[in-house]
Coordinates of C-alpha atoms and ligand atoms in Angstrom, one line a residue:
Chain T
X1 CA 35.4 7.1 -8.8
X2 CA 32.5 4.8 -9.3
X3 CA 31.8 2.4 -6.8
X4 CA 32.1 -0.6 -9.4
X5 CA 35.6 0.9 -10.3
X6 CA 36.5 0.9 -6.7
X7 CA 35.1 -2.3 -6.1
X8 CA 36.9 -4.1 -9.3
X9 CA 40.4 -2.7 -7.9
X10 CA 39.6 -3.9 -4.5
X11 CA 39.5 -7.3 -5.8
X12 CA 42.2 -7.0 -8.3
X13 CA 44.5 -5.9 -5.0
X14 CA 43.3 -8.8 -2.7
X15 CA 43.9 -11.3 -5.6
X16 CA 47.3 -10.0 -6.3
X17 CA 48.3 -10.0 -2.9
X18 CA 47.0 -13.6 -2.4
X19 CA 49.0 -14.7 -5.4
X20 CA 51.9 -13.0 -4.1
X21 CA 51.7 -14.4 -0.7
X22 CA 51.2 -17.9 -2.3
X23 CA 54.1 -17.7 -4.6
X24 CA 56.6 -16.5 -1.8
X25 CA 55.9 -19.2 0.2
X26 CA 54.2 -17.6 3.3
X27 CA 51.5 -20.3 3.8
X28 CA 51.4 -23.9 2.3
X29 CA 49.3 -24.6 -0.8
X30 CA 47.0 -27.1 1.7
X31 CA 46.1 -24.2 4.1
X32 CA 45.6 -21.6 1.3
X33 CA 45.7 -22.5 -2.5
X34 CA 46.9 -19.9 -4.7
X35 CA 44.0 -17.8 -7.1
X36 CA 45.5 -19.6 -10.1
X37 CA 45.3 -22.9 -8.8
X38 CA 41.7 -22.2 -7.7
X39 CA 40.9 -20.9 -11.1
X40 CA 42.7 -24.0 -12.6
X41 CA 40.2 -26.3 -10.3
X42 CA 37.2 -24.4 -11.1
X43 CA 38.1 -24.2 -15.0
X44 CA 38.7 -28.4 -15.0
X45 CA 35.2 -29.0 -12.8
X46 CA 33.4 -27.0 -15.4
X47 CA 35.0 -28.6 -18.5
X48 CA 34.6 -32.0 -17.3
X49 CA 30.8 -31.2 -16.4
X50 CA 31.1 -32.2 -12.7
X51 CA 30.5 -28.6 -11.6
X52 CA 27.6 -28.0 -14.1
X53 CA 26.0 -31.3 -12.9
X54 CA 26.4 -30.0 -9.1
X55 CA 25.0 -26.6 -10.1
X56 CA 22.1 -28.0 -11.6
X57 CA 21.3 -30.6 -8.9
X58 CA 21.5 -27.8 -6.6
X59 CA 19.1 -25.5 -8.1
X60 CA 16.7 -28.4 -8.9
X61 CA 16.4 -28.9 -5.2
X62 CA 16.5 -25.1 -4.5
X63 CA 13.7 -24.2 -7.0
X64 CA 11.4 -27.0 -5.9
X65 CA 12.0 -26.3 -2.1
X66 CA 11.5 -22.6 -2.7
X67 CA 8.1 -23.2 -4.6
X68 CA 6.9 -25.2 -2.0
X69 CA 8.0 -22.9 0.6
X70 CA 6.4 -19.7 -1.2
X71 CA 3.2 -21.3 -1.9
X72 CA 3.0 -22.7 2.1
X73 CA 4.2 -19.8 3.1
X74 CA 1.8 -17.5 1.6
X75 CA -1.2 -19.6 2.8
X76 CA -0.2 -19.4 6.1
X77 CA 0.7 -15.6 5.9
X78 CA -2.9 -15.0 4.3
X79 CA -4.2 -17.5 6.9
X80 CA -2.7 -15.6 10.3
X81 CA -3.6 -12.1 8.8
X82 CA -7.0 -12.9 8.4
X83 CA -7.9 -15.1 11.6
X84 CA -7.3 -13.7 14.9
X85 CA -7.2 -17.6 16.1
X86 CA -4.6 -18.6 14.0
X87 CA -2.7 -15.8 14.9
X88 CA -2.7 -16.4 18.1
X89 CA -1.9 -20.1 17.8
X90 CA 0.0 -20.4 14.5
X91 CA 1.3 -17.1 14.4
X92 CA 3.3 -17.1 17.9
X93 CA 5.0 -20.4 17.0
X94 CA 6.4 -19.1 13.7
X95 CA 8.6 -17.0 15.2
X96 CA 10.1 -19.6 17.5
X97 CA 10.4 -21.8 14.4
X98 CA 12.2 -18.9 12.4
X99 CA 14.7 -18.4 15.2
X100 CA 16.0 -22.3 14.5
X101 CA 18.3 -22.5 11.5
X102 CA 16.5 -24.8 9.6
X103 CA 19.3 -27.2 9.5
X104 CA 18.6 -28.7 12.7
X105 CA 15.6 -30.5 10.8
X106 CA 18.1 -32.7 8.7
X107 CA 18.5 -35.5 11.4
X108 CA 14.6 -35.6 11.5
X109 CA 14.3 -35.5 7.9
X110 CA 16.8 -38.0 6.9
X111 CA 14.5 -40.5 9.4
X112 CA 11.5 -39.4 7.6
X113 CA 12.5 -39.5 3.9
X114 CA 16.0 -41.2 4.0
X115 CA 19.3 -40.1 3.0
X116 CA 18.4 -38.4 -0.4
X117 CA 17.0 -35.3 -2.1
X118 CA 13.7 -35.2 -0.3
X119 CA 15.3 -34.9 2.9
X120 CA 17.3 -31.6 1.5
X121 CA 14.7 -30.2 -0.1
X122 CA 12.6 -30.5 3.3
X123 CA 15.2 -28.5 5.1
X124 CA 15.1 -26.1 2.2
X125 CA 11.5 -25.8 2.4
X126 CA 11.5 -25.0 6.1
X127 CA 14.2 -22.7 5.4
X128 CA 11.8 -20.4 3.2
X129 CA 8.4 -21.0 4.4
X130 CA 8.6 -19.1 7.8
X131 CA 10.0 -15.6 6.6
X132 CA 7.7 -15.7 3.8
X133 CA 4.6 -16.5 6.2
X134 CA 5.4 -13.5 8.6
X135 CA 6.3 -11.4 5.5
X136 CA 2.9 -11.9 4.0
X137 CA 1.1 -11.6 7.2
X138 CA 2.8 -8.1 7.8
X139 CA 2.1 -7.0 4.3
X140 CA -1.7 -8.0 4.5
X141 CA -2.2 -6.4 8.0
X142 CA -0.3 -3.2 6.8
X143 CA -2.6 -2.3 3.9
X144 CA -3.5 1.4 4.0
X145 CA -7.2 1.5 5.4
X146 CA -7.6 4.4 2.8
X147 CA -7.2 1.8 0.0
X148 CA -9.9 -0.4 1.5
X149 CA -12.3 2.3 2.3
X150 CA -11.9 3.9 -1.3
X151 CA -12.5 0.3 -2.8
X152 CA -15.5 -0.1 -0.6
X153 CA -17.4 3.1 -1.8
X154 CA -17.0 1.7 -5.6
X155 CA -18.8 -1.4 -4.6
X156 CA -15.8 -3.6 -3.8
X157 CA -16.1 -6.4 -0.9
X158 CA -15.0 -9.6 0.2
X159 CA -12.9 -11.9 -1.9
X160 CA -12.9 -9.1 -4.8
X161 CA -11.6 -6.8 -2.5
X162 CA -8.9 -9.1 -1.4
X163 CA -8.0 -10.1 -5.0
X164 CA -8.3 -6.4 -6.7
X165 CA -6.8 -4.4 -3.6
X166 CA -5.7 -6.5 -0.3
X167 CA -3.3 -8.9 -2.5
X168 CA -1.7 -6.3 -4.9
X169 CA -1.3 -3.5 -2.1
X170 CA 0.7 -5.8 -0.1
X171 CA 3.1 -6.9 -2.8
X172 CA 6.1 -5.2 -1.6
X173 CA 5.9 -7.2 1.2
X174 CA 5.5 -10.2 -0.9
X175 CA 8.8 -9.4 -2.6
X176 CA 10.6 -9.2 0.3
X177 CA 9.5 -12.4 1.6
X178 CA 10.6 -13.5 -1.4
X179 CA 13.9 -12.4 -1.3
X180 CA 14.4 -13.4 2.3
X181 CA 13.1 -16.7 1.6
X182 CA 15.5 -17.4 -1.0
X183 CA 18.4 -15.9 1.2
X184 CA 17.4 -18.8 3.8
X185 CA 16.5 -21.4 1.5
X186 CA 19.9 -21.1 -0.1
X187 CA 21.9 -21.6 3.0
X188 CA 19.9 -24.3 4.1
X189 CA 20.1 -25.9 0.7
X190 CA 24.1 -25.8 1.0
X191 CA 24.3 -27.2 4.7
X192 CA 21.8 -30.1 3.9
X193 CA 23.9 -31.0 0.8
X194 CA 27.1 -30.7 2.9
X195 CA 25.5 -33.5 5.1
X196 CA 24.2 -35.8 2.4
X197 CA 25.0 -37.7 -0.7
X198 CA 25.3 -35.9 -4.1
X199 CA 25.5 -34.4 -6.9
X200 CA 25.2 -31.0 -5.4
X201 CA 27.4 -27.9 -4.8
X202 CA 27.2 -28.7 -0.6
X203 CA 28.3 -32.0 -1.5
X204 CA 31.3 -31.6 -3.8
X205 CA 32.7 -29.2 -1.0
X206 CA 32.7 -31.8 1.4
X207 CA 33.9 -34.2 -1.0
X208 CA 36.7 -32.0 -2.1
X209 CA 37.8 -31.4 1.7
X210 CA 37.7 -34.9 2.2
X211 CA 40.3 -35.6 -0.3
X212 CA 42.3 -32.4 0.6
X213 CA 41.8 -30.7 -2.6
X214 CA 41.6 -27.3 -1.5
X215 CA 41.8 -25.4 -4.6
X216 CA 38.3 -27.0 -5.3
X217 CA 37.0 -26.1 -2.0
X218 CA 37.6 -22.6 -2.5
X219 CA 36.4 -23.0 -6.1
X220 CA 33.0 -24.3 -4.9
X221 CA 32.8 -21.4 -2.3
X222 CA 33.5 -18.6 -4.4
X223 CA 30.6 -20.3 -6.9
X224 CA 28.3 -20.3 -3.8
X225 CA 29.1 -16.7 -3.0
X226 CA 28.9 -15.3 -6.3
X227 CA 25.1 -16.9 -6.8
X228 CA 24.1 -15.6 -3.7
X229 CA 25.3 -12.0 -4.6
X230 CA 24.1 -12.3 -8.1
X231 CA 20.6 -13.3 -7.3
X232 CA 20.4 -11.0 -4.3
X233 CA 21.7 -7.7 -5.7
X234 CA 20.9 -8.1 -9.6
X235 CA 17.4 -9.5 -9.3
X236 CA 15.6 -9.0 -5.7
X237 CA 17.1 -5.7 -4.9
X238 CA 16.1 -4.3 -8.4
X239 CA 12.6 -5.7 -8.3
X240 CA 12.5 -4.4 -4.5
X241 CA 13.6 -0.8 -5.6
X242 CA 11.5 -0.6 -8.5
X243 CA 8.2 -2.0 -6.5
X244 CA 9.2 0.2 -3.6
X245 CA 9.1 3.4 -6.0
X246 CA 6.1 2.6 -7.9
X247 CA 4.2 1.7 -4.6
X248 CA 5.4 5.0 -3.2
X249 CA 7.2 3.8 -0.3
Chain F
X1 CA -36.0 15.0 -0.2
X2 CA -33.0 13.1 -1.8
X3 CA -30.8 12.9 1.0
X4 CA -32.5 13.0 4.8
X5 CA -30.3 12.6 8.1
X6 CA -32.5 12.2 10.9
X7 CA -31.5 12.4 14.3
X8 CA -27.9 11.2 13.6
X9 CA -25.6 10.4 16.8
X10 CA -22.4 9.3 16.7
X11 CA -20.3 8.1 19.7
X12 CA -16.7 6.8 19.9
X13 CA -15.0 4.8 22.8
X14 CA -12.2 6.8 24.0
X15 CA -9.0 5.2 25.4
X16 CA -10.8 4.4 28.8
X17 CA -13.5 3.1 26.9
X18 CA -15.8 6.0 27.6
X19 CA -18.1 7.0 25.1
X20 CA -17.7 10.5 23.6
X21 CA -20.2 12.2 21.4
X22 CA -18.5 13.0 18.1
X23 CA -22.1 14.0 16.5
X24 CA -25.1 15.0 18.3
X25 CA -28.9 15.0 17.0
X26 CA -27.8 16.0 13.5
X27 CA -30.7 16.7 10.9
X28 CA -30.1 17.4 7.6
X29 CA -32.2 17.6 4.3
X30 CA -30.6 17.9 0.7
X31 CA -32.4 18.3 -2.5
X32 CA -31.3 16.5 -5.7
X33 CA -28.9 18.4 -7.5
X34 CA -27.7 20.6 -4.3
X35 CA -24.1 21.4 -3.7
X36 CA -24.0 21.5 0.0
X37 CA -20.8 22.3 2.0
X38 CA -20.1 21.3 5.8
X39 CA -17.8 23.7 7.3
X40 CA -16.5 23.5 10.9
X41 CA -13.7 23.6 12.9
X42 CA -11.2 20.7 13.2
X43 CA -12.3 17.9 14.9
X44 CA -16.3 18.7 14.7
X45 CA -16.9 15.4 13.3
X46 CA -17.1 16.6 9.6
X47 CA -15.2 13.3 8.2
X48 CA -17.2 10.9 10.3
X49 CA -20.6 12.4 9.2
X50 CA -19.2 12.0 5.8
X51 CA -18.1 8.7 6.3
X52 CA -21.4 7.7 7.9
X53 CA -23.4 8.7 4.6
X54 CA -20.6 6.7 2.5
X55 CA -21.5 3.6 4.7
X56 CA -18.1 3.3 6.0
X57 CA -19.1 3.9 9.5
X58 CA -22.0 2.7 11.5
X59 CA -24.0 5.4 13.3
X60 CA -24.7 5.0 17.2
X61 CA -28.3 5.9 16.4
X62 CA -30.5 8.1 13.9
X63 CA -30.9 7.0 10.2
X64 CA -29.7 8.4 6.8
X65 CA -31.8 7.9 3.8
X66 CA -30.6 8.4 0.2
X67 CA -32.7 8.2 -2.8
X68 CA -35.6 6.3 -0.6
X69 CA -33.0 3.6 0.6
X70 CA -31.7 3.6 4.1
X71 CA -28.0 3.7 4.1
X72 CA -26.3 0.4 5.6
X73 CA -23.4 -0.2 3.8
X74 CA -21.1 1.5 1.0
X75 CA -22.8 1.6 -2.6
X76 CA -22.3 2.7 -6.0
X77 CA -24.8 5.2 -5.8
X78 CA -22.6 7.5 -3.4
X79 CA -18.9 8.1 -5.1
X80 CA -16.6 9.1 -2.3
X81 CA -13.3 11.6 -2.8
X82 CA -11.0 11.6 -0.1
X83 CA -8.4 14.5 1.3
X84 CA -5.4 11.9 0.0
X85 CA -6.3 10.7 -3.7
X86 CA -6.3 7.2 -2.8
X87 CA -5.5 6.0 -6.1
X88 CA -4.1 2.5 -6.3
X89 CA -0.5 2.8 -7.0
X90 CA -0.2 -0.7 -8.8
X91 CA -2.4 0.2 -11.7
X92 CA -2.3 3.1 -14.2
X93 CA -4.5 6.2 -14.4
X94 CA -7.1 4.4 -16.9
X95 CA -6.8 1.3 -14.7
X96 CA -7.7 3.3 -11.8
X97 CA -10.7 5.0 -13.2
X98 CA -12.0 1.5 -14.5
X99 CA -11.8 0.1 -11.1
X100 CA -15.6 0.8 -10.2
X101 CA -16.6 -0.4 -13.7
X102 CA -15.0 -3.7 -14.2
X103 CA -17.9 -6.0 -12.9
X104 CA -20.8 -4.2 -14.6
X105 CA -19.7 -3.6 -18.0
X106 CA -18.1 -5.0 -20.9
X107 CA -14.0 -3.9 -21.0
X108 CA -14.5 -1.9 -23.9
X109 CA -17.4 0.2 -22.6
X110 CA -15.7 0.6 -19.3
X111 CA -12.5 2.0 -21.1
X112 CA -14.7 4.7 -23.2
X113 CA -16.5 5.7 -20.3
X114 CA -13.3 6.0 -18.0
X115 CA -11.7 8.2 -20.7
X116 CA -14.7 10.7 -21.3
X117 CA -14.4 11.6 -17.2
X118 CA -10.6 11.7 -17.4
X119 CA -11.2 14.2 -20.2
X120 CA -13.4 16.0 -18.0
X121 CA -10.9 16.6 -15.6
X122 CA -8.5 17.5 -18.5
X123 CA -6.3 14.1 -17.9
X124 CA -6.9 12.5 -21.2
X125 CA -3.4 12.5 -22.2
X126 CA -2.3 11.0 -19.0
X127 CA -4.1 7.4 -19.3
X128 CA -0.9 5.2 -19.2
X129 CA 0.8 7.0 -16.4
X130 CA 1.1 5.4 -12.9
X131 CA -0.1 7.7 -9.7
X132 CA 3.5 8.2 -8.9
X133 CA 4.2 9.8 -12.1
X134 CA 1.3 12.6 -11.3
X135 CA 1.4 15.7 -9.1
X136 CA -1.1 16.0 -6.1
X137 CA -3.5 18.1 -8.1
X138 CA -3.5 15.5 -10.7
X139 CA -3.9 12.9 -8.5
X140 CA -6.9 14.4 -7.2
X141 CA -8.5 15.0 -10.4
X142 CA -7.9 10.9 -11.1
X143 CA -9.8 10.6 -8.0
X144 CA -12.9 12.8 -8.9
X145 CA -13.2 11.2 -12.3
X146 CA -13.1 7.7 -10.6
X147 CA -15.7 8.8 -8.6
X148 CA -17.8 10.0 -11.2
X149 CA -17.0 7.2 -13.8
X150 CA -19.5 5.0 -11.6
X151 CA -22.1 7.5 -12.2
X152 CA -23.2 8.0 -8.7
X153 CA -26.1 10.1 -8.0
X154 CA -24.5 11.7 -5.1
X155 CA -21.0 13.0 -4.6
X156 CA -19.0 13.1 -1.1
X157 CA -16.0 14.8 -0.8
X158 CA -13.9 15.2 2.3
X159 CA -11.7 18.1 1.8
X160 CA -10.7 17.2 -1.6
X161 CA -8.6 20.1 -2.3
X162 CA -7.2 20.3 1.1
X163 CA -3.6 19.2 0.3
X164 CA -3.1 21.4 -2.9
X165 CA -1.7 24.7 -2.9
X166 CA -3.7 27.6 -3.5
X167 CA -3.6 28.2 -7.4
X168 CA -4.2 24.4 -8.3
X169 CA -7.1 24.7 -5.7
X170 CA -8.7 27.4 -7.6
X171 CA -8.3 26.0 -10.7
X172 CA -10.0 22.5 -9.5
X173 CA -12.7 24.7 -7.8
X174 CA -13.6 26.1 -11.7
X175 CA -13.4 22.5 -12.8
X176 CA -15.2 21.1 -10.3
X177 CA -18.4 23.7 -10.8
X178 CA -18.2 22.9 -14.4
X179 CA -18.4 19.2 -13.8
X180 CA -21.3 19.6 -11.1
X181 CA -23.2 22.0 -13.6
X182 CA -23.0 19.6 -16.4
X183 CA -23.4 16.3 -14.4
X184 CA -26.1 17.8 -12.0
X185 CA -24.8 15.3 -9.5
X186 CA -25.9 16.0 -5.4
X187 CA -22.4 17.1 -3.8
X188 CA -21.6 17.0 -0.2
X189 CA -18.5 18.8 0.4
X190 CA -16.6 18.8 3.5
X191 CA -14.1 21.9 4.0
X192 CA -12.7 24.1 6.5
X193 CA -11.9 26.9 4.1
X194 CA -14.9 29.2 4.4
X195 CA -14.3 31.0 1.0
X196 CA -14.4 27.8 -0.7
X197 CA -17.6 27.0 0.7
X198 CA -19.2 30.3 -0.4
X199 CA -17.3 30.0 -4.0
X200 CA -18.8 26.5 -4.5
X201 CA -21.8 26.0 -3.0
X202 CA -25.7 26.4 -2.7
X203 CA -25.9 25.9 1.0
X204 CA -23.4 26.0 3.8
X205 CA -23.9 23.9 6.9
X206 CA -22.0 25.3 9.8
X207 CA -21.2 23.1 12.6
X208 CA -19.7 23.5 15.9
X209 CA -17.5 21.2 17.9
X210 CA -17.8 19.2 21.4
X211 CA -20.0 17.5 20.5
X212 CA -20.5 18.1 16.9
X213 CA -23.8 19.6 16.0
X214 CA -25.4 22.1 13.2
X215 CA -25.0 25.7 14.2
X216 CA -26.8 27.2 11.2
X217 CA -27.5 26.6 7.8
X218 CA -26.7 29.4 5.3
X219 CA -28.2 29.8 1.9
X220 CA -25.9 31.2 -0.8
X221 CA -28.2 32.7 -3.2
X222 CA -25.7 34.3 -5.8
X223 CA -25.2 33.7 -9.6
X224 CA -22.3 31.7 -11.0
X225 CA -19.4 32.3 -11.4
X226 CA -19.2 33.9 -8.2
X227 CA -16.2 35.8 -8.7
X228 CA -17.8 38.7 -9.8
X229 CA -19.8 39.0 -6.6
X230 CA -17.3 40.0 -4.2
X231 CA -18.8 41.9 -1.9
X232 CA -21.8 39.7 -1.1
X233 CA -19.3 36.9 -0.4
X234 CA -17.3 38.7 1.7
X235 CA -20.8 39.5 3.8
X236 CA -21.8 35.9 3.8
X237 CA -18.2 35.2 5.0
X238 CA -18.4 37.8 7.9
X239 CA -21.5 36.2 8.8
X240 CA -19.9 32.6 9.1
X241 CA -16.9 33.9 10.8
X242 CA -19.4 35.0 13.6
X243 CA -20.6 31.7 14.3
X244 CA -17.2 29.9 14.1
X245 CA -15.5 32.5 16.3
X246 CA -17.4 31.6 19.0
X247 CA -16.7 27.9 18.6
X248 CA -13.2 28.4 18.1
X249 CA -12.7 30.3 21.3
X250 CA -14.8 27.5 23.1
X251 CA -12.2 24.7 21.9
X252 CA -9.3 27.3 22.8
X253 CA -10.8 27.7 26.3
X254 CA -11.7 23.9 26.6
X255 CA -8.1 23.2 25.9
X256 CA -6.5 25.5 28.3
X257 CA -8.5 24.3 31.0
X258 CA -7.9 20.7 30.2
X259 CA -4.1 21.8 30.1
X260 CA -4.5 23.6 33.6
X261 CA -6.2 20.4 35.2
X262 CA -3.4 18.3 34.2
Ligands
LIG1 N1 -12.1 5.8 14.7 C1 -12.3 6.8 15.8 N2 -12.1 6.4 17.2 C2 -12.2 7.3 18.1 N3 -12.5 8.5 17.8 C3 -12.5 9.0 16.5 C4 -12.4 8.1 15.2 N4 -12.6 9.0 14.1 C5 -12.6 9.9 14.7 N5 -12.9 10.4 16.0 C6 -12.9 11.5 16.8 O1 -13.9 12.0 16.3 C7 -13.8 13.5 16.3 C8 -14.0 14.0 15.0 O2 -13.6 13.5 13.9 P1 -13.3 13.8 12.5 O3 -12.3 13.3 11.7 O4 -14.5 13.2 12.1 O5 -13.4 15.4 12.7 P2 -13.1 16.4 11.4 O6 -14.1 17.6 11.6 O7 -13.2 16.0 10.1 O8 -11.7 17.1 11.5 P3 -10.7 17.3 10.7 O9 -11.2 19.1 9.7 O10 -9.4 18.1 11.3 O11 -10.7 16.5 9.4 C9 -12.3 13.6 16.7 O12 -12.1 14.3 18.2 C10 -11.7 12.3 16.5 O13 -10.9 12.1 17.4
LIG2 MG1 -11.5 15.4 8.7

């Protein structure tokens, strides 16, 4: 049996048991609403556009935050890969920053930017920047000396060497860095939205919870999970695989 | 002399920061258009010597003059082929060969030149392939085309066929000989295969190890193609063997005494 088929059957069985349990009244609707009610809540949300607005608002913050994170992360990564002093100072701090969930910055961010988009975007930026920087640094440091020597014998040096050899040689690490930055940014985004104002997926999640609309809570959770899985598996893992194959890793 | 290596010494610092001499007083004169092999046991400093000629490694003392200028840094007048093909995996075969040409000529011209040399190594049909789609022998031929494409006067080759199987190697020997006869490059060819060096070169520099020195300089004065002169080749092979036997015995006994002293 193909893995896809197995996965499909598995999900159908889970949903079936879940629906059955709800129908038999094994648990209260407020504790765990039935799959049908979740589906209805999702359908309603999409039909009256509220979930669509949430999605658009969330993705806007994510896109802005992620782009900024990738740009700054690449900049820092190149800097600490090239300068020993920068690596000894900034580089050693990155690991410390990276080990702190970026949502802890939200209280500070709200003081600086107010209770709005900017505070959430700030948290998203922090979520993605450090992994990106660390991966770019590793990528640049791991460029095979053979490539560099070969390029030097062909008259390449300095900035030309960096643009035409060092940078493309470390693309596999850029891709991994981007995938991880996305994953951290996505988590930071939802956490940030839970604690600020809407519209946004995280905001709607908390709003629904405050009003005891558990069907919508689970509906939004499913949206968040599905988007995360799709982006990671369908986009990033494919790119990563094809890059790794061509780069001979 | 076209390539002139004078009193060259190279020391590396080992892990206790103590200098160890890898190359000692190397003197070597090479004429324009000569095919010279550098032969020696593993670790005698062949790669280091070639790398210094390429300008990739700095000598501790002594100097190297190529075509009237002292070697200080790498340059396009000296093309290099490494044991691993060192092709760039993110660009295709044609773009790899065009790599050294990008700055000095227009795109069409660079393309034409790259194609010419790819045809010379019989890979005219693989322009759009990526390195990972080629066999090891094909990759090495692309690397040779890439070095030739910038039209260097000198070609430095560090065991270019070392990682290939016997049949592929024999075929590439033929192709390299043809290319050399056609382009009249000065070739410095590092190898540890005695038969390879006899088959290809005008002169064989036999090196000894610890420290790396020139043991002897053997002229191979046989008409090409040399497959028809098996006996003469065998005689030269035996002569070289005698030189190298002493070296290899030396390495073995040194390693044994090193083991014992631990
Ligand atoms: N960067 C370096 N730092 C320290 N020692 C080095 C360095 N490069 C080479 N050596 C030493 O110099 C010696 C000669 O190395 P080299 O690679 O030139 O040998 P080789 O003759 O090319 O050997 P092989 O036939 O195995 O390729 C070796 O003992 C090696 O350990
Ligand atoms: Mg070597």
